[in-house]
PDB file of C-alpha atoms in Angstrom:
ATOM      1  CA  UNK L   1      -9.602 -10.041   3.639  1.00 88.00           C
ATOM      2  CA  UNK L   2      -9.325  -6.972   1.476  1.00 95.00           C
ATOM      3  CA  UNK L   3     -10.163  -7.785  -2.130  1.00 95.00           C
ATOM      4  CA  UNK L   4     -10.850  -5.865  -5.285  1.00 95.00           C
ATOM      5  CA  UNK L   5      -9.636  -2.883  -7.253  1.00 97.00           C
ATOM      6  CA  UNK L   6     -11.354   0.464  -6.710  1.00 97.00           C
ATOM      7  CA  UNK L   7     -10.823   3.661  -8.669  1.00 97.00           C
ATOM      8  CA  UNK L   8     -10.689   6.652  -6.311  1.00 96.00           C
ATOM      9  CA  UNK L   9     -10.080  10.360  -6.476  1.00 97.00           C
ATOM     10  CA  UNK L  10      -7.868  12.228  -4.043  1.00 97.00           C
ATOM     11  CA  UNK L  11      -9.278  15.589  -3.068  1.00 97.00           C
ATOM     12  CA  UNK L  12      -7.317  18.858  -3.218  1.00 95.00           C
ATOM     13  CA  UNK L  13      -5.849  18.186   0.256  1.00 96.00           C
ATOM     14  CA  UNK L  14      -4.669  14.676  -0.705  1.00 97.00           C
ATOM     15  CA  UNK L  15      -7.420  12.793   1.120  1.00 97.00           C
ATOM     16  CA  UNK L  16      -9.018   9.635  -0.182  1.00 96.00           C
ATOM     17  CA  UNK L  17     -12.362   8.196   0.815  1.00 96.00           C
ATOM     18  CA  UNK L  18     -11.983   4.547   1.782  1.00 96.00           C
ATOM     19  CA  UNK L  19     -14.784   2.507   0.170  1.00 95.00           C
ATOM     20  CA  UNK L  20     -17.465   1.583   2.714  1.00 92.00           C
ATOM     21  CA  UNK L  21     -16.968  -2.183   2.201  1.00 91.00           C
ATOM     22  CA  UNK L  22     -13.374  -1.772   3.415  1.00 95.00           C
ATOM     23  CA  UNK L  23     -14.073   0.985   5.928  1.00 94.00           C
ATOM     24  CA  UNK L  24     -16.288  -1.268   8.022  1.00 92.00           C
ATOM     25  CA  UNK L  25     -13.653  -4.033   8.095  1.00 93.00           C
ATOM     26  CA  UNK L  26     -10.938  -1.535   9.038  1.00 94.00           C
ATOM     27  CA  UNK L  27     -13.027  -0.198  11.896  1.00 93.00           C
ATOM     28  CA  UNK L  28     -13.508  -3.737  13.228  1.00 92.00           C
ATOM     29  CA  UNK L  29      -9.869  -4.836  12.754  1.00 92.00           C
ATOM     30  CA  UNK L  30      -8.060  -1.737  13.904  1.00 95.00           C
ATOM     31  CA  UNK L  31     -10.616   0.815  15.144  1.00 95.00           C
ATOM     32  CA  UNK L  32      -9.716   2.810  12.016  1.00 94.00           C
ATOM     33  CA  UNK L  33      -6.019   3.063  12.927  1.00 97.00           C
ATOM     34  CA  UNK L  34      -3.758   2.403   9.938  1.00 97.00           C
ATOM     35  CA  UNK L  35      -0.148   2.605   8.837  1.00 98.00           C
ATOM     36  CA  UNK L  36       0.801   3.912   5.412  1.00 98.00           C
ATOM     37  CA  UNK L  37       4.284   3.574   3.932  1.00 98.00           C
ATOM     38  CA  UNK L  38       6.248   3.565   0.691  1.00 97.00           C
ATOM     39  CA  UNK L  39       6.833   0.515  -1.487  1.00 97.00           C
ATOM     40  CA  UNK L  40       9.855   0.157  -3.789  1.00 95.00           C
ATOM     41  CA  UNK L  41       7.524  -0.276  -6.804  1.00 96.00           C
ATOM     42  CA  UNK L  42       6.422   3.329  -6.274  1.00 96.00           C
ATOM     43  CA  UNK L  43       3.060   2.681  -4.726  1.00 98.00           C
ATOM     44  CA  UNK L  44       1.868   3.220  -1.161  1.00 98.00           C
ATOM     45  CA  UNK L  45       1.122   0.363   1.230  1.00 98.00           C
ATOM     46  CA  UNK L  46      -1.770   0.664   3.657  1.00 98.00           C
ATOM     47  CA  UNK L  47      -2.036  -1.727   6.619  1.00 97.00           C
ATOM     48  CA  UNK L  48      -4.405  -1.988   9.555  1.00 97.00           C
ATOM     49  CA  UNK L  49      -2.135  -1.065  12.469  1.00 97.00           C
ATOM     50  CA  UNK L  50      -2.222  -4.517  14.144  1.00 97.00           C
ATOM     51  CA  UNK L  51      -1.158  -6.184  10.866  1.00 96.00           C
ATOM     52  CA  UNK L  52       1.722  -3.728  10.438  1.00 97.00           C
ATOM     53  CA  UNK L  53       3.280  -4.260  13.884  1.00 96.00           C
ATOM     54  CA  UNK L  54       4.877  -7.704  13.173  1.00 97.00           C
ATOM     55  CA  UNK L  55       6.209  -6.391   9.847  1.00 96.00           C
ATOM     56  CA  UNK L  56       7.722  -3.387  11.585  1.00 96.00           C
ATOM     57  CA  UNK L  57       9.295  -5.677  14.182  1.00 96.00           C
ATOM     58  CA  UNK L  58      10.878  -7.816  11.478  1.00 96.00           C
ATOM     59  CA  UNK L  59      12.233  -4.785   9.613  1.00 95.00           C
ATOM     60  CA  UNK L  60      13.619  -3.364  12.854  1.00 94.00           C
ATOM     61  CA  UNK L  61      15.495  -6.614  13.442  1.00 95.00           C
ATOM     62  CA  UNK L  62      17.543  -6.174  10.251  1.00 93.00           C
ATOM     63  CA  UNK L  63      21.235  -5.383  10.854  1.00 93.00           C
ATOM     64  CA  UNK L  64      21.838  -1.646  10.978  1.00 88.00           C
ATOM     65  CA  UNK L  65      25.356  -1.773   9.504  1.00 92.00           C
ATOM     66  CA  UNK L  66      24.324  -3.676   6.392  1.00 94.00           C
ATOM     67  CA  UNK L  67      23.823  -1.084   3.613  1.00 93.00           C
ATOM     68  CA  UNK L  68      21.046  -3.040   1.864  1.00 93.00           C
ATOM     69  CA  UNK L  69      19.124  -3.581   5.106  1.00 94.00           C
ATOM     70  CA  UNK L  70      19.568   0.073   5.995  1.00 94.00           C
ATOM     71  CA  UNK L  71      18.144   1.231   2.671  1.00 94.00           C
ATOM     72  CA  UNK L  72      15.062  -0.970   3.163  1.00 94.00           C
ATOM     73  CA  UNK L  73      14.623   0.364   6.693  1.00 95.00           C
ATOM     74  CA  UNK L  74      14.829   3.930   5.392  1.00 95.00           C
ATOM     75  CA  UNK L  75      12.207   3.246   2.757  1.00 95.00           C
ATOM     76  CA  UNK L  76       9.735   1.166   4.766  1.00 96.00           C
ATOM     77  CA  UNK L  77      10.110   2.543   8.296  1.00 96.00           C
ATOM     78  CA  UNK L  78      11.305   6.003   7.372  1.00 95.00           C
ATOM     79  CA  UNK L  79       8.141   6.661   5.379  1.00 97.00           C
ATOM     80  CA  UNK L  80       5.730   4.870   7.731  1.00 97.00           C
ATOM     81  CA  UNK L  81       2.956   7.082   9.042  1.00 97.00           C
ATOM     82  CA  UNK L  82       0.228   6.274  11.529  1.00 97.00           C
ATOM     83  CA  UNK L  83      -3.182   7.447  10.380  1.00 96.00           C
ATOM     84  CA  UNK L  84      -6.750   7.294  11.523  1.00 96.00           C
ATOM     85  CA  UNK L  85      -9.904   7.294   9.439  1.00 96.00           C
ATOM     86  CA  UNK L  86     -11.696  10.604   9.907  1.00 95.00           C
ATOM     87  CA  UNK L  87     -15.434  10.827  10.646  1.00 93.00           C
ATOM     88  CA  UNK L  88     -16.137  10.699   6.880  1.00 94.00           C
ATOM     89  CA  UNK L  89     -14.016   7.579   6.338  1.00 95.00           C
ATOM     90  CA  UNK L  90     -11.167   9.469   4.670  1.00 96.00           C
ATOM     91  CA  UNK L  91      -7.390   9.178   4.974  1.00 97.00           C
ATOM     92  CA  UNK L  92      -4.866  11.908   4.332  1.00 97.00           C
ATOM     93  CA  UNK L  93      -1.990  10.768   2.124  1.00 97.00           C
ATOM     94  CA  UNK L  94       1.036  12.870   3.045  1.00 97.00           C
ATOM     95  CA  UNK L  95       2.700  15.024   0.383  1.00 97.00           C
ATOM     96  CA  UNK L  96       5.875  12.910   0.688  1.00 97.00           C
ATOM     97  CA  UNK L  97       4.060   9.649  -0.074  1.00 98.00           C
ATOM     98  CA  UNK L  98       1.967  11.276  -2.812  1.00 98.00           C
ATOM     99  CA  UNK L  99       5.129  12.483  -4.505  1.00 97.00           C
ATOM    100  CA  UNK L 100       6.933   9.145  -4.136  1.00 97.00           C
ATOM    101  CA  UNK L 101       4.000   7.250  -5.705  1.00 97.00           C
ATOM    102  CA  UNK L 102       3.126   9.921  -8.277  1.00 97.00           C
ATOM    103  CA  UNK L 103      -0.355  10.292  -6.781  1.00 97.00           C
ATOM    104  CA  UNK L 104      -2.287  13.249  -8.059  1.00 95.00           C
ATOM    105  CA  UNK L 105      -6.053  13.050  -8.486  1.00 96.00           C
ATOM    106  CA  UNK L 106      -6.928   9.613  -9.876  1.00 97.00           C
ATOM    107  CA  UNK L 107      -5.770   6.561  -7.935  1.00 98.00           C
ATOM    108  CA  UNK L 108      -6.408   2.837  -7.586  1.00 98.00           C
ATOM    109  CA  UNK L 109      -6.863   1.102  -4.228  1.00 98.00           C
ATOM    110  CA  UNK L 110      -5.974  -2.575  -4.615  1.00 98.00           C
ATOM    111  CA  UNK L 111      -6.888  -5.137  -1.957  1.00 97.00           C
ATOM    112  CA  UNK L 112      -4.044  -7.555  -1.246  1.00 97.00           C
ATOM    113  CA  UNK L 113      -5.653  -9.768   1.381  1.00 96.00           C
ATOM    114  CA  UNK L 114      -4.386  -8.312   4.662  1.00 95.00           C
ATOM    115  CA  UNK L 115      -3.418  -4.880   3.303  1.00 97.00           C
ATOM    116  CA  UNK L 116      -3.879  -2.475   0.383  1.00 98.00           C
ATOM    117  CA  UNK L 117      -1.712  -0.982  -2.320  1.00 98.00           C
ATOM    118  CA  UNK L 118      -2.474   2.565  -3.441  1.00 98.00           C
ATOM    119  CA  UNK L 119      -1.321   3.338  -6.975  1.00 98.00           C
ATOM    120  CA  UNK L 120      -1.409   6.368  -9.205  1.00 98.00           C
ATOM    121  CA  UNK L 121      -3.653   5.612 -12.168  1.00 98.00           C
ATOM    122  CA  UNK L 122      -0.634   5.809 -14.464  1.00 97.00           C
ATOM    123  CA  UNK L 123       1.410   3.468 -12.262  1.00 97.00           C
ATOM    124  CA  UNK L 124      -1.472   0.988 -12.041  1.00 98.00           C
ATOM    125  CA  UNK L 125      -1.956   0.934 -15.806  1.00 97.00           C
ATOM    126  CA  UNK L 126       1.768   0.229 -16.249  1.00 96.00           C
ATOM    127  CA  UNK L 127       1.552  -2.632 -13.738  1.00 95.00           C
ATOM    128  CA  UNK L 128      -1.429  -4.136 -15.574  1.00 95.00           C
ATOM    129  CA  UNK L 129       0.308  -3.826 -18.953  1.00 95.00           C
ATOM    130  CA  UNK L 130       3.285  -5.681 -17.527  1.00 92.00           C
ATOM    131  CA  UNK L 131       1.116  -8.350 -15.869  1.00 91.00           C
ATOM    132  CA  UNK L 132      -0.894  -8.940 -19.056  1.00 92.00           C
ATOM    133  CA  UNK L 133       2.129  -8.992 -21.341  1.00 89.00           C
ATOM    134  CA  UNK L 134       2.667 -12.295 -23.163  1.00 85.00           C
ATOM    135  CA  UNK L 135       6.309 -12.072 -22.050  1.00 85.00           C
ATOM    136  CA  UNK L 136       5.349 -12.022 -18.368  1.00 82.00           C
ATOM    137  CA  UNK L 137       6.493 -15.337 -16.873  1.00 82.00           C
ATOM    138  CA  UNK L 138       4.411 -17.151 -14.261  1.00 81.00           C
ATOM    139  CA  UNK L 139       6.131 -17.234 -10.849  1.00 84.00           C
ATOM    140  CA  UNK L 140       7.688 -20.600 -10.045  1.00 86.00           C
ATOM    141  CA  UNK L 141       5.376 -21.008  -7.044  1.00 86.00           C
ATOM    142  CA  UNK L 142       2.343 -20.921  -9.392  1.00 85.00           C
ATOM    143  CA  UNK L 143       3.608 -23.257 -12.111  1.00 84.00           C
ATOM    144  CA  UNK L 144       1.328 -26.146 -11.059  1.00 85.00           C
ATOM    145  CA  UNK L 145      -1.546 -23.929 -10.016  1.00 84.00           C
ATOM    146  CA  UNK L 146      -4.798 -23.712 -11.935  1.00 82.00           C
ATOM    147  CA  UNK L 147      -7.852 -21.508 -11.698  1.00 81.00           C
TER     148      UNK L 147
END
């Protein structure tokens, strides 16, 4: 399980160093092979390759003549890139994905259990402001949940 929020810096080439606590797990789960793609909330998703394959299969099964399904395929599959951790534990975020997510230097890597979200610092702050807003309603599925 990938947990926690980590502030990172992308280098001049657009590479990010995966924190060692996650790097070790990624090497075990996927031998360092990952898939990175766009998310409609303007962040980047990062999956260990084995975890991505069933998602890709499901997306590929969507009807190709349905305009809504096609737009999701274009976003999720069209931007999907296979990556491998380099010897220093870094990943290169492509210019296309950096632009889509507004990633420049400062970024946040957010563990989401089986995958990560990669946010620009500005995008992450906006998400946290929204989440912490008194007007933010609790999802129906969590109405009877307590911490």
